[in-house]
PDB file of C-alpha atoms in Angstrom:
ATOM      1  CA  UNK A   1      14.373   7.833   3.765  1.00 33.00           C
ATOM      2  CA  UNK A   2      16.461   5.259   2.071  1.00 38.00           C
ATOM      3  CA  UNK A   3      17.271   6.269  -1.799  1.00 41.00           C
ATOM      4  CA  UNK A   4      18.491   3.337  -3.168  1.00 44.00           C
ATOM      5  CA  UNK A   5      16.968  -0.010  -4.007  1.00 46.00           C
ATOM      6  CA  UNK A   6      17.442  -3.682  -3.237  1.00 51.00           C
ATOM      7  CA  UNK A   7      18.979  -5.737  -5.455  1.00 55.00           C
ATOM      8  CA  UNK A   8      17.840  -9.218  -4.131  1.00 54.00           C
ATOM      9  CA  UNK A   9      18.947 -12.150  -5.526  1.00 49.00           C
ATOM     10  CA  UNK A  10      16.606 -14.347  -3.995  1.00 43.00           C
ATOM     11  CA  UNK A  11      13.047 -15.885  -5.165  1.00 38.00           C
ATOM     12  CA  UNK A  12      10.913 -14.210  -3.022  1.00 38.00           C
ATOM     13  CA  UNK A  13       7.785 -11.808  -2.778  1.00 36.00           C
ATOM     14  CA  UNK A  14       8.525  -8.294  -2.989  1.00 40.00           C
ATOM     15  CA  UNK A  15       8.507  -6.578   0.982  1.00 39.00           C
ATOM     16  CA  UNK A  16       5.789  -4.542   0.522  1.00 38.00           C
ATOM     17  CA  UNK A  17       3.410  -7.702   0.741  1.00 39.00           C
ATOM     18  CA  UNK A  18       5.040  -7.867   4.281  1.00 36.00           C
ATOM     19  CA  UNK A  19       5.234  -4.350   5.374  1.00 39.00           C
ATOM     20  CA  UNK A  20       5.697  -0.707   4.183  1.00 43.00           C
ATOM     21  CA  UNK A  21       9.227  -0.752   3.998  1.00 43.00           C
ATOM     22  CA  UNK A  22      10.912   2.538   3.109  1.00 46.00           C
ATOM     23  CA  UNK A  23      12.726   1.030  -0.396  1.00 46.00           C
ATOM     24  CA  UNK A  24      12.128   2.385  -3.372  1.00 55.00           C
ATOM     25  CA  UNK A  25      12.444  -0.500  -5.300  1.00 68.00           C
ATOM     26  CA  UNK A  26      13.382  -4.243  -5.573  1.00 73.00           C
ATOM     27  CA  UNK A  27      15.678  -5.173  -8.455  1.00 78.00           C
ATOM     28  CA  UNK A  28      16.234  -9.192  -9.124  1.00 80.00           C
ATOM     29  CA  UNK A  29      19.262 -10.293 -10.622  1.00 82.00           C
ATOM     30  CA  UNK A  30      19.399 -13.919 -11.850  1.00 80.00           C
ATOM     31  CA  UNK A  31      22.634 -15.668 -12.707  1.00 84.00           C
ATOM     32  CA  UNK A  32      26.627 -14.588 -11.047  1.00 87.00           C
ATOM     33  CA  UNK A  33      27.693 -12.693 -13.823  1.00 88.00           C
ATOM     34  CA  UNK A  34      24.509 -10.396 -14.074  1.00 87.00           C
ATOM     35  CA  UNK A  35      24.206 -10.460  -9.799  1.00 87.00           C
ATOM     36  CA  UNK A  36      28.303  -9.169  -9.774  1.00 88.00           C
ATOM     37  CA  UNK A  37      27.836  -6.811 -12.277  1.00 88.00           C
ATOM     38  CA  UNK A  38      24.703  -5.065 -10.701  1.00 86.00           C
ATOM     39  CA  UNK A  39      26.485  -5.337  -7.257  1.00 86.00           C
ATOM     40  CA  UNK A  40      29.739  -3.535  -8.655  1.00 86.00           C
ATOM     41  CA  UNK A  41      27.273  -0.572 -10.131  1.00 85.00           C
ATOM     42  CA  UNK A  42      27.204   0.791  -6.624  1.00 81.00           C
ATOM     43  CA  UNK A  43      23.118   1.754  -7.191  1.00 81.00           C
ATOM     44  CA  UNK A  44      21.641  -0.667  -3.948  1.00 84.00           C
ATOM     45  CA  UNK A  45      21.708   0.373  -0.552  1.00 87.00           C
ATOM     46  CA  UNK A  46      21.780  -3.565   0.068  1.00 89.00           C
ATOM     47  CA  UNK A  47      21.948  -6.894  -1.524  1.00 91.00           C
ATOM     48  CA  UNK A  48      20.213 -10.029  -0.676  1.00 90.00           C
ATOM     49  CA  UNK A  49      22.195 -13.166  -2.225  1.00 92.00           C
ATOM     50  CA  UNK A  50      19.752 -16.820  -1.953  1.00 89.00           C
ATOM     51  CA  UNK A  51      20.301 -19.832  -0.927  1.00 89.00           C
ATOM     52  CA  UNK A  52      21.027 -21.167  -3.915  1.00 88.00           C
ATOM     53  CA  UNK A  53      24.013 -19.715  -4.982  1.00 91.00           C
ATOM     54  CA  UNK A  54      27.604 -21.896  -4.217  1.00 93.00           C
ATOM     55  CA  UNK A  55      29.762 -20.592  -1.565  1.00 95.00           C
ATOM     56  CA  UNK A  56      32.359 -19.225  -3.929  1.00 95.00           C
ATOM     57  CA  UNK A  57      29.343 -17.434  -5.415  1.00 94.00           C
ATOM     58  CA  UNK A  58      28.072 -15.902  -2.777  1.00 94.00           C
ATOM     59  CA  UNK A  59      31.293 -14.506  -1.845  1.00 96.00           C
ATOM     60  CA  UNK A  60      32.138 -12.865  -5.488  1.00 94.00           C
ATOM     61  CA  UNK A  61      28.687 -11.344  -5.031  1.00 94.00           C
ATOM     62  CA  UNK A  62      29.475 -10.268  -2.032  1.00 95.00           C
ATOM     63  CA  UNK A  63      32.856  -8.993  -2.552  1.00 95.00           C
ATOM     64  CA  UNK A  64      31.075  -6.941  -5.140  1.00 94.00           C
ATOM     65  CA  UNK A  65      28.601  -5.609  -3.213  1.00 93.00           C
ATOM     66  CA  UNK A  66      30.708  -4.433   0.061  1.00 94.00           C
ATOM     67  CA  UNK A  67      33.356  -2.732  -2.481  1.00 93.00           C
ATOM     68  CA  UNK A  68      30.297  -0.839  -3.766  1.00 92.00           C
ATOM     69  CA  UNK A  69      29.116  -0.134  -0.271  1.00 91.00           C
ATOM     70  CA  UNK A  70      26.080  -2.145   0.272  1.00 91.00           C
ATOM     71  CA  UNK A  71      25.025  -4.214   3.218  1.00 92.00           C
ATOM     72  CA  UNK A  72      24.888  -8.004   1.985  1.00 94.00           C
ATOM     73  CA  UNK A  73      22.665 -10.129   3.164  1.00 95.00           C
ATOM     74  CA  UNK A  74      23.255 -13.803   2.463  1.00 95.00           C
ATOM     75  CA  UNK A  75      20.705 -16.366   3.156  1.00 93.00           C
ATOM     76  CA  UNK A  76      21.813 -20.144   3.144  1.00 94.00           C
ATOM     77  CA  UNK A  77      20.336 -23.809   3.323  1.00 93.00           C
ATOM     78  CA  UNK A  78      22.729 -25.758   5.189  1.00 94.00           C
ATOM     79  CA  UNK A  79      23.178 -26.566   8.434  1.00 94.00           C
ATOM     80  CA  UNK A  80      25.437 -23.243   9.212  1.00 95.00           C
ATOM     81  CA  UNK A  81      26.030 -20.018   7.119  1.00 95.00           C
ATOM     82  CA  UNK A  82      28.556 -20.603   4.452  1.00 96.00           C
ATOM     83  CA  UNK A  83      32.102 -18.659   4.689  1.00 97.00           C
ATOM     84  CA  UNK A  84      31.056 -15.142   3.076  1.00 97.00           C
ATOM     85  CA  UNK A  85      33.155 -13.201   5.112  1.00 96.00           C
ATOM     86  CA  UNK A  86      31.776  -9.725   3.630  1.00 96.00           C
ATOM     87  CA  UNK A  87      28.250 -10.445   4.315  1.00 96.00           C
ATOM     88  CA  UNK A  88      26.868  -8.432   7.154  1.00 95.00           C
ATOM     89  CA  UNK A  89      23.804 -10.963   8.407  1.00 94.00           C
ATOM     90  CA  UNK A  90      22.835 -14.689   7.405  1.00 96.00           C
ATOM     91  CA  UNK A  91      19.671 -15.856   7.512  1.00 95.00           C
ATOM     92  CA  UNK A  92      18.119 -19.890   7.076  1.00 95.00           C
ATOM     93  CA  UNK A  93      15.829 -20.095   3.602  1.00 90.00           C
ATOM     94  CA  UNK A  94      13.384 -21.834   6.267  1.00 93.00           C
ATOM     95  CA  UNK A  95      13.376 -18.984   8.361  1.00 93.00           C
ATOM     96  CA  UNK A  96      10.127 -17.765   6.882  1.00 88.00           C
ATOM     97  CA  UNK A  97       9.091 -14.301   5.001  1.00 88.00           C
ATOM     98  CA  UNK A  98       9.194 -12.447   8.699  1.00 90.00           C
ATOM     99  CA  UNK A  99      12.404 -13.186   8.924  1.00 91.00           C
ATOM    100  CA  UNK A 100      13.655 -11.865   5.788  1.00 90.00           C
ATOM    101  CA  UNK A 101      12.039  -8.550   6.372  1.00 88.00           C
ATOM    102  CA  UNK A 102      13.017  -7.774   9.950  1.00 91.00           C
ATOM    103  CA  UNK A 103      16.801  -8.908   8.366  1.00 92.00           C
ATOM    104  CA  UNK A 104      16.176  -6.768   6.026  1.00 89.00           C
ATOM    105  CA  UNK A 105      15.044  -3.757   8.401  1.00 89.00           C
ATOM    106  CA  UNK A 106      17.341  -4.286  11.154  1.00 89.00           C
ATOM    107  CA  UNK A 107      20.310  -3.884   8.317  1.00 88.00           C
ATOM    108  CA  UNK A 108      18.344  -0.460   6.915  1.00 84.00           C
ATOM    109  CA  UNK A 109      18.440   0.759  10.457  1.00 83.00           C
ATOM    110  CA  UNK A 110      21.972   0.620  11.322  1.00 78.00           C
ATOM    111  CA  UNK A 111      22.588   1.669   7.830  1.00 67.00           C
ATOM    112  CA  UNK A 112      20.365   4.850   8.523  1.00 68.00           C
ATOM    113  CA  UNK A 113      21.784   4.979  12.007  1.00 69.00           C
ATOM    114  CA  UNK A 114      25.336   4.960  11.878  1.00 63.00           C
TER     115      UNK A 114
END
């Protein structure tokens, strides 16, 4: 159903511990320059940025991502989402693995769907 992979920039366990989720694959990117550059290659049907990454991060990732048409995903661990104004959805690190995936899906969907 859905061709390309996930590039996810987070430290978490690949989805199909959590479901059967129709990706072909998971790619992790560690670091900015190596997370821009794979966003810019245009090969990920979305991208998942973590918590960890600074605000100004998150939004070259971003910016990367959206001009390669993915859906960005941009999880966060303050109080309120950061400023990323071309991420799609937010989601709490504390949210819990559940969370992440039906993010994750719902995103997917309305890709699929629209």
């Amino acid at each position: 159903m859905f061709s390309a992979p996930v590039l996810s920039l987070a430290h978490c366990l690949p989805a199909t511990q959590y479901c059967d989720a129709p990706v072909t694959g998971v790619i992790v990117a560690i670091g900015v320059d190596e997370a821009v550059d794979a966003a810019y290659s245009g090969a990920f049907e979305m991208v998942i940025i973590g918590h960890k990454f600074s605000e100004a991060e998150k939004n070259m990732i971003a910016t990367a991502a959206r001009h390669a048409g993915a859906k960005v995903l941009c999880m966060y661990s303050e109080t309120q989402p950061p400023e990323v104004q071309a991420a799609m959805e937010f989601i709490h690190n504390l949210d819990g693995p559940e969370r992440l995936v039906f993010a994750v899906a719902e995103l997917l969907h309305k890709a699929a769907s629209a």
